[in-house]
Amino acid sequence: MSSQKPAQFTEFTNPNLEVMFSAEQIRARVSELGRQITANYTGRDLVLVGVLKGSVIFLSDLMREIDLNLKIDFMAVSSYKDETVSSGDVEILKDLTHSIRGKDVIVVEDIIDTGLTLFRLMEILGSRGANSLKIATLLDKPEPRIKTELVIDYCGFRIPNRFVVGYGLDAANRYRNLPFIGVVKDPGMV
Ligand code: 5GP
């Protein structure tokens, strides 16, 4: 792990990070999403399914903005990132703990890029008898999208094609704890 930032900076004021969305902006937007979901799911059997690990901070904030008697569960899947599109299925590294049959499910993601991983995950979950299956993502990066047919029901922010970190999102498993979302200016310093 390199640490080339000058000594007067902390991780949260790292000069190699440019803030895209502040903690306050994220809080306000997540609160809006929570209100929308509350209104849409009143009287229904809601389960939030977080996709590990990137969604954990978004999910934990979002669930506290949803004024309903909901449940949560998690999945972990391998990513297509280093593979070609036709190279095969996503691998389920960790499956749900409870059945989603008859439930109203919202899959909670950190960011949707090509959409390949989430598209396959939605196919897998789509075969499990849920009453409804929707997507909530904090960030939507539409430019690199391959699975353009993916419908995003709840989206925090639409962003340009930049590599972002913080608020759950990592670079080489670091930066997840940043309270804001930022862009790494010099990837060589990650
Ligand atoms: P997709 O299958 O949509 O291309 O991949 C989505 C996954 O790629 C996300 O869940 C996330 O792990 C990773 N990813 C895509 N774009 C970014 C980004 O800008 N920053 C970070 N940290 N991860 C990203």
GROMACS .gro file of C-alpha atoms and ligand atoms in nm:
model
  214
    1MET     CA    1   0.000   0.000   0.000
    2SER     CA    2   0.164   0.325  -0.109
    3SER     CA    3   0.108   0.644   0.086
    4GLN     CA    4   0.251   0.928  -0.118
    5LYS     CA    5   0.025   1.204   0.008
    6PRO     CA    6   0.195   1.486   0.201
    7ALA     CA    7   0.194   1.443   0.578
    8GLN     CA    8  -0.056   1.728   0.646
    9PHE     CA    9  -0.334   1.542   0.465
   10THR     CA   10  -0.548   1.266   0.613
   11GLU     CA   11  -0.717   0.996   0.406
   12PHE     CA   12  -1.040   1.201   0.397
   13THR     CA   13  -0.851   1.506   0.267
   14ASN     CA   14  -0.626   1.307   0.035
   15PRO     CA   15  -0.526   1.553  -0.242
   16ASN     CA   16  -0.530   1.267  -0.492
   17LEU     CA   17  -0.909   1.250  -0.453
   18GLU     CA   18  -1.149   1.493  -0.616
   19VAL     CA   19  -1.492   1.499  -0.448
   20MET     CA   20  -1.777   1.418  -0.686
   21PHE     CA   21  -2.056   1.393  -0.425
   22SER     CA   22  -2.017   1.512  -0.067
   23ALA     CA   23  -2.150   1.321   0.235
   24GLU     CA   24  -2.430   1.581   0.262
   25GLN     CA   25  -2.532   1.542  -0.103
   26ILE     CA   26  -2.537   1.164  -0.066
   27ARG     CA   27  -2.740   1.183   0.255
   28ALA     CA   28  -3.002   1.406   0.093
   29ARG     CA   29  -3.035   1.184  -0.215
   30VAL     CA   30  -3.048   0.858  -0.016
   31SER     CA   31  -3.319   1.012   0.199
   32GLU     CA   32  -3.523   1.094  -0.114
   33LEU     CA   33  -3.483   0.739  -0.242
   34GLY     CA   34  -3.592   0.606   0.097
   35ARG     CA   35  -3.906   0.819   0.088
   36GLN     CA   36  -3.989   0.696  -0.265
   37ILE     CA   37  -3.940   0.333  -0.167
   38THR     CA   38  -4.145   0.380   0.149
   39ALA     CA   39  -4.433   0.520  -0.055
   40ASN     CA   40  -4.410   0.246  -0.321
   41TYR     CA   41  -4.380  -0.051  -0.083
   42THR     CA   42  -4.624   0.030   0.194
   43GLY     CA   43  -4.820  -0.287   0.283
   44ARG     CA   44  -4.580  -0.513   0.091
   45ASP     CA   45  -4.324  -0.772   0.203
   46LEU     CA   46  -4.001  -0.590   0.116
   47VAL     CA   47  -3.655  -0.752   0.113
   48LEU     CA   48  -3.345  -0.548   0.029
   49VAL     CA   49  -3.075  -0.766  -0.126
   50GLY     CA   50  -2.731  -0.606  -0.101
   51VAL     CA   51  -2.462  -0.709  -0.346
   52LEU     CA   52  -2.139  -0.743  -0.150
   53LYS     CA   53  -1.918  -0.569  -0.080
   54GLY     CA   54  -1.968  -0.233  -0.250
   55SER     CA   55  -2.333  -0.181  -0.155
   56VAL     CA   56  -2.295  -0.215   0.223
   57ILE     CA   57  -2.277   0.155   0.310
   58PHE     CA   58  -2.551   0.254   0.067
   59LEU     CA   59  -2.773  -0.028   0.194
   60SER     CA   60  -2.716   0.053   0.559
   61ASP     CA   61  -2.803   0.420   0.503
   62LEU     CA   62  -3.093   0.349   0.265
   63MET     CA   63  -3.263   0.098   0.494
   64ARG     CA   64  -3.275   0.357   0.773
   65GLU     CA   65  -3.459   0.594   0.538
   66ILE     CA   66  -3.728   0.336   0.458
   67ASP     CA   67  -4.005   0.354   0.714
   68LEU     CA   68  -4.127  -0.004   0.666
   69ASN     CA   69  -4.095  -0.342   0.836
   70LEU     CA   70  -3.841  -0.470   0.585
   71LYS     CA   71  -3.581  -0.747   0.578
   72ILE     CA   72  -3.229  -0.754   0.435
   73ASP     CA   73  -3.015  -1.025   0.281
   74PHE     CA   74  -2.687  -1.033   0.088
   75MET     CA   75  -2.530  -1.196  -0.214
   76ALA     CA   76  -2.172  -1.198  -0.336
   77VAL     CA   77  -2.096  -1.274  -0.698
   78SER     CA   78  -1.784  -1.279  -0.909
   79SER     CA   79  -1.749  -0.997  -1.160
   80TYR     CA   80  -1.704  -1.016  -1.534
   81LYS     CA   81  -1.444  -0.740  -1.513
   82ASP     CA   82  -1.139  -0.928  -1.641
   83GLU     CA   83  -1.329  -1.157  -1.873
   84THR     CA   84  -1.483  -1.134  -2.216
   85VAL     CA   85  -1.859  -1.101  -2.249
   86SER     CA   86  -1.905  -1.457  -2.371
   87SER     CA   87  -1.674  -1.619  -2.116
   88GLY     CA   88  -1.952  -1.766  -1.902
   89ASP     CA   89  -2.178  -1.727  -1.605
   90VAL     CA   90  -2.129  -1.519  -1.292
   91GLU     CA   91  -2.021  -1.728  -1.000
   92ILE     CA   92  -2.226  -1.705  -0.680
   93LEU     CA   93  -1.972  -1.668  -0.400
   94LYS     CA   94  -2.238  -1.619  -0.131
   95ASP     CA   95  -2.606  -1.689  -0.180
   96LEU     CA   96  -2.912  -1.552  -0.001
   97THR     CA   97  -2.984  -1.684   0.348
   98HIS     CA   98  -3.363  -1.687   0.303
   99SER     CA   99  -3.600  -1.765   0.016
  100ILE     CA  100  -3.739  -1.467  -0.175
  101ARG     CA  101  -4.046  -1.659  -0.298
  102GLY     CA  102  -4.348  -1.430  -0.281
  103LYS     CA  103  -4.139  -1.136  -0.156
  104ASP     CA  104  -4.102  -0.788  -0.302
  105VAL     CA  105  -3.730  -0.765  -0.367
  106ILE     CA  106  -3.508  -0.466  -0.436
  107VAL     CA  107  -3.151  -0.553  -0.533
  108VAL     CA  108  -2.921  -0.284  -0.395
  109GLU     CA  109  -2.602  -0.207  -0.590
  110ASP     CA  110  -2.325   0.047  -0.551
  111ILE     CA  111  -2.272   0.121  -0.919
  112ILE     CA  112  -2.386  -0.014  -1.254
  113ASP     CA  113  -2.124   0.004  -1.526
  114THR     CA  114  -2.150  -0.245  -1.815
  115GLY     CA  115  -2.448  -0.402  -1.636
  116LEU     CA  116  -2.322  -0.754  -1.712
  117THR     CA  117  -2.294  -0.870  -1.352
  118LEU     CA  118  -2.628  -0.731  -1.240
  119PHE     CA  119  -2.808  -0.851  -1.552
  120ARG     CA  120  -2.705  -1.210  -1.483
  121LEU     CA  121  -2.782  -1.171  -1.113
  122MET     CA  122  -3.131  -1.048  -1.202
  123GLU     CA  123  -3.178  -1.354  -1.425
  124ILE     CA  124  -3.077  -1.581  -1.137
  125LEU     CA  125  -3.301  -1.406  -0.884
  126GLY     CA  126  -3.578  -1.380  -1.143
  127SER     CA  127  -3.616  -1.757  -1.139
  128ARG     CA  128  -3.682  -1.775  -0.763
  129GLY     CA  129  -4.049  -1.682  -0.749
  130ALA     CA  130  -4.029  -1.330  -0.606
  131ASN     CA  131  -4.351  -1.130  -0.627
  132SER     CA  132  -4.152  -0.839  -0.772
  133LEU     CA  133  -3.787  -0.769  -0.843
  134LYS     CA  134  -3.646  -0.416  -0.877
  135ILE     CA  135  -3.307  -0.245  -0.878
  136ALA     CA  136  -3.172   0.037  -0.663
  137THR     CA  137  -2.825   0.167  -0.738
  138LEU     CA  138  -2.643   0.456  -0.581
  139LEU     CA  139  -2.458   0.534  -0.904
  140ASP     CA  140  -2.540   0.476  -1.269
  141LYS     CA  141  -2.257   0.504  -1.521
  142PRO     CA  142  -2.452   0.465  -1.848
  143GLU     CA  143  -2.171   0.524  -2.099
  144PRO     CA  144  -2.000   0.181  -2.078
  145ARG     CA  145  -2.333  -0.004  -2.055
  146ILE     CA  146  -2.351  -0.328  -2.256
  147LYS     CA  147  -2.679  -0.456  -2.106
  148THR     CA  148  -2.884  -0.154  -2.215
  149GLU     CA  149  -3.207  -0.344  -2.147
  150LEU     CA  150  -3.139  -0.334  -1.771
  151VAL     CA  151  -3.413  -0.124  -1.607
  152ILE     CA  152  -3.293   0.081  -1.309
  153ASP     CA  153  -3.587   0.159  -1.085
  154TYR     CA  154  -3.412   0.371  -0.819
  155CYS     CA  155  -3.092   0.561  -0.896
  156GLY     CA  156  -2.899   0.797  -0.670
  157PHE     CA  157  -2.682   0.976  -0.924
  158ARG     CA  158  -2.604   0.936  -1.293
  159ILE     CA  159  -2.229   0.989  -1.345
  160PRO     CA  160  -1.982   1.026  -1.633
  161ASN     CA  161  -1.744   0.747  -1.727
  162ARG     CA  162  -1.492   0.804  -1.446
  163PHE     CA  163  -1.357   0.555  -1.191
  164VAL     CA  164  -1.502   0.654  -0.854
  165VAL     CA  165  -1.423   0.544  -0.498
  166GLY     CA  166  -1.565   0.593  -0.150
  167TYR     CA  167  -1.896   0.530   0.025
  168GLY     CA  168  -1.847   0.155  -0.023
  169LEU     CA  169  -1.669   0.169  -0.359
  170ASP     CA  170  -1.309   0.054  -0.365
  171ALA     CA  171  -0.989   0.069  -0.561
  172ALA     CA  172  -0.787  -0.242  -0.483
  173ASN     CA  173  -1.010  -0.288  -0.174
  174ARG     CA  174  -0.921   0.055  -0.032
  175TYR     CA  175  -1.119   0.381   0.004
  176ARG     CA  176  -1.449   0.205   0.092
  177ASN     CA  177  -1.466   0.401   0.419
  178LEU     CA  178  -1.457   0.748   0.261
  179PRO     CA  179  -1.777   0.934   0.358
  180PHE     CA  180  -1.794   1.097   0.012
  181ILE     CA  181  -1.767   0.973  -0.346
  182GLY     CA  182  -1.452   1.083  -0.520
  183VAL     CA  183  -1.246   1.039  -0.833
  184VAL     CA  184  -0.888   0.919  -0.808
  185LYS     CA  185  -0.685   1.185  -0.992
  186ASP     CA  186  -0.367   0.981  -1.031
  187PRO     CA  187  -0.441   0.605  -1.037
  188GLY     CA  188  -0.067   0.543  -0.999
  189MET     CA  189  -0.097   0.669  -0.641
  190VAL     CA  190  -0.371   0.420  -0.540
  1915GP     P1  191  -2.063  -0.413  -1.426
  1915GP     O1  192  -2.094  -0.560  -1.436
  1915GP     O2  193  -2.185  -0.325  -1.424
  1915GP     O3  194  -1.965  -0.368  -1.532
  1915GP     O4  195  -1.982  -0.399  -1.292
  1915GP     C1  196  -2.031  -0.341  -1.179
  1915GP     C2  197  -1.927  -0.355  -1.072
  1915GP     O5  198  -1.801  -0.305  -1.117
  1915GP     C3  199  -1.964  -0.269  -0.953
  1915GP     O6  200  -2.044  -0.340  -0.861
  1915GP     C4  201  -1.828  -0.233  -0.898
  1915GP     O7  202  -1.781  -0.336  -0.815
  1915GP     C5  203  -1.739  -0.226  -1.021
  1915GP     N1  204  -1.725  -0.089  -1.073
  1915GP     C6  205  -1.772  -0.040  -1.189
  1915GP     N2  206  -1.741   0.090  -1.204
  1915GP     C7  207  -1.673   0.126  -1.091
  1915GP     C8  208  -1.613   0.250  -1.045
  1915GP     O8  209  -1.617   0.356  -1.106
  1915GP     N3  210  -1.552   0.243  -0.923
  1915GP     C9  211  -1.544   0.130  -0.849
  1915GP     N4  212  -1.481   0.138  -0.733
  1915GP     N5  213  -1.598   0.012  -0.890
  1915GP    C10  214  -1.661   0.011  -1.010
   0.00000   0.00000   0.00000
